[in-house]
Short mmCIF file of C-alpha atoms in Angstrom, two decimals:
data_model
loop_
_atom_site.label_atom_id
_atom_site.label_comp_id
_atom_site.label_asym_id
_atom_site.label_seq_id
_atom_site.Cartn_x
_atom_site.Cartn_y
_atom_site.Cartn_z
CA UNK A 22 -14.75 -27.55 -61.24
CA UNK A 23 -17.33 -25.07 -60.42
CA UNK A 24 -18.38 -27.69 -57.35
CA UNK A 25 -14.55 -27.27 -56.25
CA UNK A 26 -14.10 -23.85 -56.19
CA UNK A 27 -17.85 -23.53 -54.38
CA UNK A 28 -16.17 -26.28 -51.49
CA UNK A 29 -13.15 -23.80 -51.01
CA UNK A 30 -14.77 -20.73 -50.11
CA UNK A 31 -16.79 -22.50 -47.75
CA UNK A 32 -15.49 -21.64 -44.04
CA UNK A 33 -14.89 -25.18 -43.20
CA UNK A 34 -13.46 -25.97 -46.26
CA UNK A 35 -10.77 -23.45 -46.33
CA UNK A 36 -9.59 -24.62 -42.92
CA UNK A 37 -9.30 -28.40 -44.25
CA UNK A 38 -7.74 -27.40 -47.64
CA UNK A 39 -4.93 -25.09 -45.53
CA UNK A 40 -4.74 -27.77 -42.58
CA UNK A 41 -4.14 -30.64 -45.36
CA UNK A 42 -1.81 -28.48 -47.69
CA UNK A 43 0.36 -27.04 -45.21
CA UNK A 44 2.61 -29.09 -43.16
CA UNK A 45 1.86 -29.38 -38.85
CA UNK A 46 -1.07 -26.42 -39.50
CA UNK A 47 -4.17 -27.71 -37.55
CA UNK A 48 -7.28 -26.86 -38.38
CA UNK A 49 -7.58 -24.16 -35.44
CA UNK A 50 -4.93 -22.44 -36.83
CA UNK A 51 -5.89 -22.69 -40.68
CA UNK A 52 -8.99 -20.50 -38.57
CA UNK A 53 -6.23 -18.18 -37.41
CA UNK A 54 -5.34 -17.73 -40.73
CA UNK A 55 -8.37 -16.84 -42.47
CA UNK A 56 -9.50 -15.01 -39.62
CA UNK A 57 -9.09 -11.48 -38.56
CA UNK A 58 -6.71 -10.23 -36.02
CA UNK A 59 -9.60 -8.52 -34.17
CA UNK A 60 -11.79 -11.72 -34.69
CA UNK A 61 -9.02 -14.47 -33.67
CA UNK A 62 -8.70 -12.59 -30.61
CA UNK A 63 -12.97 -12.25 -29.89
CA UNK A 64 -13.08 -16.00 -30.56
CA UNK A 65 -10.53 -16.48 -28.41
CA UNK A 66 -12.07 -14.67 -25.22
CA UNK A 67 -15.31 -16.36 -25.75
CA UNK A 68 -13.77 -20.06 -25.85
CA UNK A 69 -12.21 -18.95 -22.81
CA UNK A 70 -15.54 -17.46 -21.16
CA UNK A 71 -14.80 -14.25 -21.04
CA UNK A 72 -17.89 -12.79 -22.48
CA UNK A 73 -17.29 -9.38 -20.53
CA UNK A 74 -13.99 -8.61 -21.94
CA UNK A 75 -15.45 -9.63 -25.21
CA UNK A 76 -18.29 -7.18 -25.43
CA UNK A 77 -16.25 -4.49 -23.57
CA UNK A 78 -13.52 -4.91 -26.34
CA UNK A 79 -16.19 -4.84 -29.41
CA UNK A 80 -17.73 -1.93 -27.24
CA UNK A 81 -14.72 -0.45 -27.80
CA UNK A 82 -14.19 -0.61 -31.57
CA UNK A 83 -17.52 0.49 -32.06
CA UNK A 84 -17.45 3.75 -30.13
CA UNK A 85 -14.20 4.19 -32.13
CA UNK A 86 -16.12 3.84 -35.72
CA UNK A 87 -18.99 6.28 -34.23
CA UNK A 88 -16.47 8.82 -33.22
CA UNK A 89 -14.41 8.13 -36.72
CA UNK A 90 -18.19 8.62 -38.42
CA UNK A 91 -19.19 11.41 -36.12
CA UNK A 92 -16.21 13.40 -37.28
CA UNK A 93 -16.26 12.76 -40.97
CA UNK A 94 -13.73 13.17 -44.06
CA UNK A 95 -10.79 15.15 -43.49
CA UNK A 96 -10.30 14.59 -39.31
CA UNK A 97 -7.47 13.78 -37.79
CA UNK A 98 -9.20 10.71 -36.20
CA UNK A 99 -10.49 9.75 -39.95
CA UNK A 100 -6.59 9.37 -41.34
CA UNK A 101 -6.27 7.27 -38.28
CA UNK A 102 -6.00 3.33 -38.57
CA UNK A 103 -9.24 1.58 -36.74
CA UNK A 104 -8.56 -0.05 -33.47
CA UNK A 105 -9.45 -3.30 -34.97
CA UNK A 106 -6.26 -2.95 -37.24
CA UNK A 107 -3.72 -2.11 -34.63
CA UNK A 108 -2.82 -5.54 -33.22
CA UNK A 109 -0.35 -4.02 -30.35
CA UNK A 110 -3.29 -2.40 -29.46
CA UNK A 111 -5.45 -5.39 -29.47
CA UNK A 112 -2.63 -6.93 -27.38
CA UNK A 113 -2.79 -5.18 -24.74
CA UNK A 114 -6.90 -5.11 -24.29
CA UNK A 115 -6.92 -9.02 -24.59
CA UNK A 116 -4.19 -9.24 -21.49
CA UNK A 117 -5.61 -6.61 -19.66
CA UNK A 118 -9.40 -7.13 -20.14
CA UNK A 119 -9.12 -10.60 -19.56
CA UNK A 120 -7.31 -10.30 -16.31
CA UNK A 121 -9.40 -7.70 -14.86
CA UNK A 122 -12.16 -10.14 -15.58
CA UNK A 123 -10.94 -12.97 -13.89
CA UNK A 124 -9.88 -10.92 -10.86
CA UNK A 125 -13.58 -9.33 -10.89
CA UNK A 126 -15.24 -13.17 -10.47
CA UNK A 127 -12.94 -13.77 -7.84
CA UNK A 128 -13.64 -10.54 -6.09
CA UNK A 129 -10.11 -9.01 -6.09
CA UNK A 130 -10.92 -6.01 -7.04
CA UNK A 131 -7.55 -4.19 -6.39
CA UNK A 132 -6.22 -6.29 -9.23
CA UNK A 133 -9.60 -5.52 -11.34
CA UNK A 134 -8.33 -1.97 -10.56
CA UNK A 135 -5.13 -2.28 -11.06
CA UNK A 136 -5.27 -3.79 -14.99
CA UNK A 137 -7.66 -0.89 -16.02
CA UNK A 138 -5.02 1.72 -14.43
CA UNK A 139 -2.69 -0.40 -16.99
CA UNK A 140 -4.88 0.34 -19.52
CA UNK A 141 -5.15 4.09 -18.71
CA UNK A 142 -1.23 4.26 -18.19
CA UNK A 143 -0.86 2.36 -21.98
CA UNK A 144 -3.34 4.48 -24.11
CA UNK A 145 -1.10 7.59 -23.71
CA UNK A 146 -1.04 8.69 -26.98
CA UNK A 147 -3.20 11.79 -27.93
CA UNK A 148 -4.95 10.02 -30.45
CA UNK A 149 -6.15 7.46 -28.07
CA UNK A 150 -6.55 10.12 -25.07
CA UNK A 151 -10.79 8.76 -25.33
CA UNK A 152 -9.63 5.55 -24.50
CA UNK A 153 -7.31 6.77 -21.47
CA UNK A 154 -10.19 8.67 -19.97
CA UNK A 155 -12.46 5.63 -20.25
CA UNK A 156 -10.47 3.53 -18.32
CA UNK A 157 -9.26 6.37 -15.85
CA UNK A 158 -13.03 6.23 -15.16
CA UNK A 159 -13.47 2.62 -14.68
CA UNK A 160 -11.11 2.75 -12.56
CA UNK A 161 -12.84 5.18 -10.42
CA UNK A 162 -16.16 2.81 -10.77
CA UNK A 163 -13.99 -0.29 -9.23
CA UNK A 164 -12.32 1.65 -6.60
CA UNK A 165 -15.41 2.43 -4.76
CA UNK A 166 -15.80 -1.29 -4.21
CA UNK A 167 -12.01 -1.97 -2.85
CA UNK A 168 -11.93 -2.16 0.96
CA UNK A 169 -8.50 -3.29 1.23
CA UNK A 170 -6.36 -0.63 0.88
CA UNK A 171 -7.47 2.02 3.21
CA UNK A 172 -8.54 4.04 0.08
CA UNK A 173 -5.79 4.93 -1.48
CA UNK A 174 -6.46 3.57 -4.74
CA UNK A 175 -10.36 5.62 -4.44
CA UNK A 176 -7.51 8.61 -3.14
CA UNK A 177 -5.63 7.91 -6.50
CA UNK A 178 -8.90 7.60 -9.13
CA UNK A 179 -10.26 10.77 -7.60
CA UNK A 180 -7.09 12.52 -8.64
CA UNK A 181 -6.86 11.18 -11.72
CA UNK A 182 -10.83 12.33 -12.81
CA UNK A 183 -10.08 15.55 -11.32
CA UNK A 184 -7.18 15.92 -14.18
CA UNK A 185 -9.49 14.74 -16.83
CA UNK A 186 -12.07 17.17 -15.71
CA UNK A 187 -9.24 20.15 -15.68
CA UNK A 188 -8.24 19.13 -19.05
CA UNK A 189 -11.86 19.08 -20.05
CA UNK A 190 -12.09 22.54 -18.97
CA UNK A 191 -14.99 21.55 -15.81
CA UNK A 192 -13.00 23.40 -13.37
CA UNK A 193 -16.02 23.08 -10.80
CA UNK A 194 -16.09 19.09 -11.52
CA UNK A 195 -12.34 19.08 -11.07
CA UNK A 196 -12.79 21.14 -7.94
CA UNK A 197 -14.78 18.29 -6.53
CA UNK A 198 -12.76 15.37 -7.36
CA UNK A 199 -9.71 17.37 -5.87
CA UNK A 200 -11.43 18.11 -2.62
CA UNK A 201 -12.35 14.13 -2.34
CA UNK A 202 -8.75 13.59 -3.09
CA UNK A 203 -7.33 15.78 -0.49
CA UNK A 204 -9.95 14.96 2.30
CA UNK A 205 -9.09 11.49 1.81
CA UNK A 206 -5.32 12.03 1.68
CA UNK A 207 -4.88 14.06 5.06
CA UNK A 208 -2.79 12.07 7.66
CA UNK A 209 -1.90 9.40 5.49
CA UNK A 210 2.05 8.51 3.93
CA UNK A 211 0.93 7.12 0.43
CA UNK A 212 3.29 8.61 -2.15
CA UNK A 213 3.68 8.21 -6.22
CA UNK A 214 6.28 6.96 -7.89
CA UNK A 215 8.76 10.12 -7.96
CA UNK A 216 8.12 9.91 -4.08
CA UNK A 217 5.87 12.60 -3.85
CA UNK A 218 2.86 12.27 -1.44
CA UNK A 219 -0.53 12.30 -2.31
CA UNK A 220 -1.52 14.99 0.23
CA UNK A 221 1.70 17.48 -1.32
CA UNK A 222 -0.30 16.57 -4.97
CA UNK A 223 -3.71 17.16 -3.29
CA UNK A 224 -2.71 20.60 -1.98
CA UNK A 225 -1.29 21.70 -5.40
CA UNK A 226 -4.44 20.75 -7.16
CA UNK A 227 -6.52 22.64 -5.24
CA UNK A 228 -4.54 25.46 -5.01
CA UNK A 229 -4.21 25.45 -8.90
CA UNK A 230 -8.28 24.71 -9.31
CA UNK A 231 -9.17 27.60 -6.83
CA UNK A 232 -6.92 29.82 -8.35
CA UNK A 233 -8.82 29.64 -12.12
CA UNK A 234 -12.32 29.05 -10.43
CA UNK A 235 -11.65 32.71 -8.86
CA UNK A 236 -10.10 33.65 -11.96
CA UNK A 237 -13.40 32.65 -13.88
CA UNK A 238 -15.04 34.24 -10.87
CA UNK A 239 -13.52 37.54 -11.38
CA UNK A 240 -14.10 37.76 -15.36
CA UNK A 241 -18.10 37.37 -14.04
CA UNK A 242 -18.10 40.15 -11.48
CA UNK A 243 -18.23 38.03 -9.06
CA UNK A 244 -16.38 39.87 -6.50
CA UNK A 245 -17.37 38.59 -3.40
CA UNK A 246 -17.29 34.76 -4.30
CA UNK A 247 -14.01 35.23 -5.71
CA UNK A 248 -12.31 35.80 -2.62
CA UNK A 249 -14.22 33.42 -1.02
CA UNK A 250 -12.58 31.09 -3.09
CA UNK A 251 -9.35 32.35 -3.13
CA UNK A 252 -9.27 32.10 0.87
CA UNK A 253 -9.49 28.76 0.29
CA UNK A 254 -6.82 28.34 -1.89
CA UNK A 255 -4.73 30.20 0.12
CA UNK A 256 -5.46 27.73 3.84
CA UNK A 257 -4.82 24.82 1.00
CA UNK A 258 -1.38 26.48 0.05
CA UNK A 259 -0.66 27.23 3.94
CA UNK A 260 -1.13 24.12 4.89
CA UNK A 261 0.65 21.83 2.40
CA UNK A 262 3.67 21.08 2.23
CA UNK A 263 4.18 21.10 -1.53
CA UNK A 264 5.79 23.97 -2.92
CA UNK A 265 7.84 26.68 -0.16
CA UNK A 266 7.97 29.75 -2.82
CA UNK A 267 4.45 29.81 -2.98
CA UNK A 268 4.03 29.33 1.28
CA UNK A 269 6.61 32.38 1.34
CA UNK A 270 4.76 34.66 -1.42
CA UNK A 271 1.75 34.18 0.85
CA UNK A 272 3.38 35.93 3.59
CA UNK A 273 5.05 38.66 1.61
CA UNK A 274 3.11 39.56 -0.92
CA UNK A 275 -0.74 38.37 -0.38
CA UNK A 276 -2.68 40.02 -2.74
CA UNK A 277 -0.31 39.39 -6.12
CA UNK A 278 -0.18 35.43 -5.00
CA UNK A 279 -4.27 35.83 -4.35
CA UNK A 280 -5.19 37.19 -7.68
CA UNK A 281 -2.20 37.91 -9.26
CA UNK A 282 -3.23 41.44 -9.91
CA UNK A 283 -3.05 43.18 -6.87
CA UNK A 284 -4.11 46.74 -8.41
CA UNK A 285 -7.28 45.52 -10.38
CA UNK A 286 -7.76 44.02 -6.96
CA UNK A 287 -7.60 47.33 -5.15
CA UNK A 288 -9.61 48.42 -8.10
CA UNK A 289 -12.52 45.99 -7.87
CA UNK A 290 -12.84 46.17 -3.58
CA UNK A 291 -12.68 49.92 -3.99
CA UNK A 292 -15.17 50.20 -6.03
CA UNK A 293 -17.54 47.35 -4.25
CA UNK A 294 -16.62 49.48 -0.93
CA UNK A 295 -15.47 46.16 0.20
CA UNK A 296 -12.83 47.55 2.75
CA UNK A 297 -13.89 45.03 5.62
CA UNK A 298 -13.68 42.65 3.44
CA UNK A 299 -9.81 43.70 2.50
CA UNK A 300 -9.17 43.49 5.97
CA UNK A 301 -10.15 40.48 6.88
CA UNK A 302 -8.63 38.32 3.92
CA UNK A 303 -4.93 40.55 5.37
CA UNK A 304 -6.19 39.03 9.05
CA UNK A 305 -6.93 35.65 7.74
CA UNK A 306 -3.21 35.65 5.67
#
């Protein structure tokens, strides 16, 4: 009896006693059975040689734990279930993984691209905001090596680091991503799904990253740099197209669209004697 039990509990044994006990259940999927959803789903990517997707996805679950460990009893992110026990979840890395594998061997890399933007589009949820940003930034990785689409999709990760790093609070990273973005979007008709163009985006972002770089600028004393910046954001807002109030508050009211406090302004040039200055940001407007 004791022999019996000992044959059950062995792994090959469990999969014979289900396969034999259980009518049409093979012994692959007596496996499935015993198996883990998370481990069914490894097996399954190595049978089918895709060892990248396979350590990406246990890459994956393991940063989770580390996070889950780093943050300890009572988190938010400790209440959570694991990735490995969220089989939608799993779902959607085993299609998408996969298929950005396959594409990557056969060197279409827009499609690599294009199932990691699924990925980033899918993980939407604040909880899983980590794993958005990591596959935002693979996407940006792949798009550098796309040479079929004029750039747009290198246009389009640029944009979408740039929002990452805003979020993040790296205004100067963000600045830099935004820049690439709108250099890269000038002259062209590529628009997003609401039918917005990329350039119209590119312009608000900058505007909007110039704007809080001066802003930070400003809470440092630094005067001079601050305006610097804000002339920029000013040509950006001139020049795009995307949003008329702000193209008409330029013209009408230049220092409260500049700084948005047009007497601490007057305040802070008086006081630096910075009266040429004044005059030429009125000239440049």
């Amino acid at each position: 009896m004791l022999q019996k039990i000992h044959l059950i509990k062995d792994k090959d044994g469990i999969d014979d006693y289900l396969a034999t006990n259980i009518k049409g259940l093979s012994k692959q999927e007596a496996a499935a059975n015993r198996n883990s959803y998370k481990k069914n789903i490894c097996i399954d990517m190595l049978r089918q040689g895709y060892h990248k997707s396979f350590s990406e996805l246990f890459a994956l679950i393991e940063k989770w734990n580390a996070l889950r460990e780093a943050a300890g009893p009572g988190s938010a992110i400790w209440q959570q279930k694991s990735l490995e026990e969220q089989p939608d979840k799993l779902d959607q890395l085993y299609h998408f993984l996969t298929r950005a594998e396959a594409a990557h061997r056969a060197g279409h890399y827009e499609e690599v691209y294009d199932n990691q933007l699924n990925l980033a589009y899918y993980f939407n949820d604040p909880e899983d905001k980590w794993l958005s940003n990591y596959f935002y930034e693979e996407c940006f990785n792949t798009a550098k090596l796309i040479t079929t689409d004029i750039r747009k999709r290198e246009a389009q990760a640029h944009a979408n680091m740039g929002l990452i790093k805003e979020e993040q609070g790296h205004v100067l990273n963000a600045a830099e991503y935004y820049e690439t973005f709108y250099h890269l979007t000038v002259g062209s008709t590529w628009k997003d799904v609401t039918g917005r163009t990329y350039n119209s985006l590119a312009s608000e972002y900058l505007w909007r990253i110039y704007t809080l770089l001066a802003d930070k600028m400003l809470e440092n004393n630094e005067h001079q740099q601050a305006i610097k910046t804000l002339k920029k954001a000013l040509k950006i807002a001139k020049n795009g197209s995307h949003n008329q109030e702000v193209k008409s508050l330029t013209k009408t009211q230049p220092t409260d669209f500049l700084l948005g406090k047009s007497l601490l302004v007057w305040q802070i040039l008086s006081a630096a004697s910075c009266w040429v200055t004044t005059f030429s940001l009125y000239m440049f407007i």
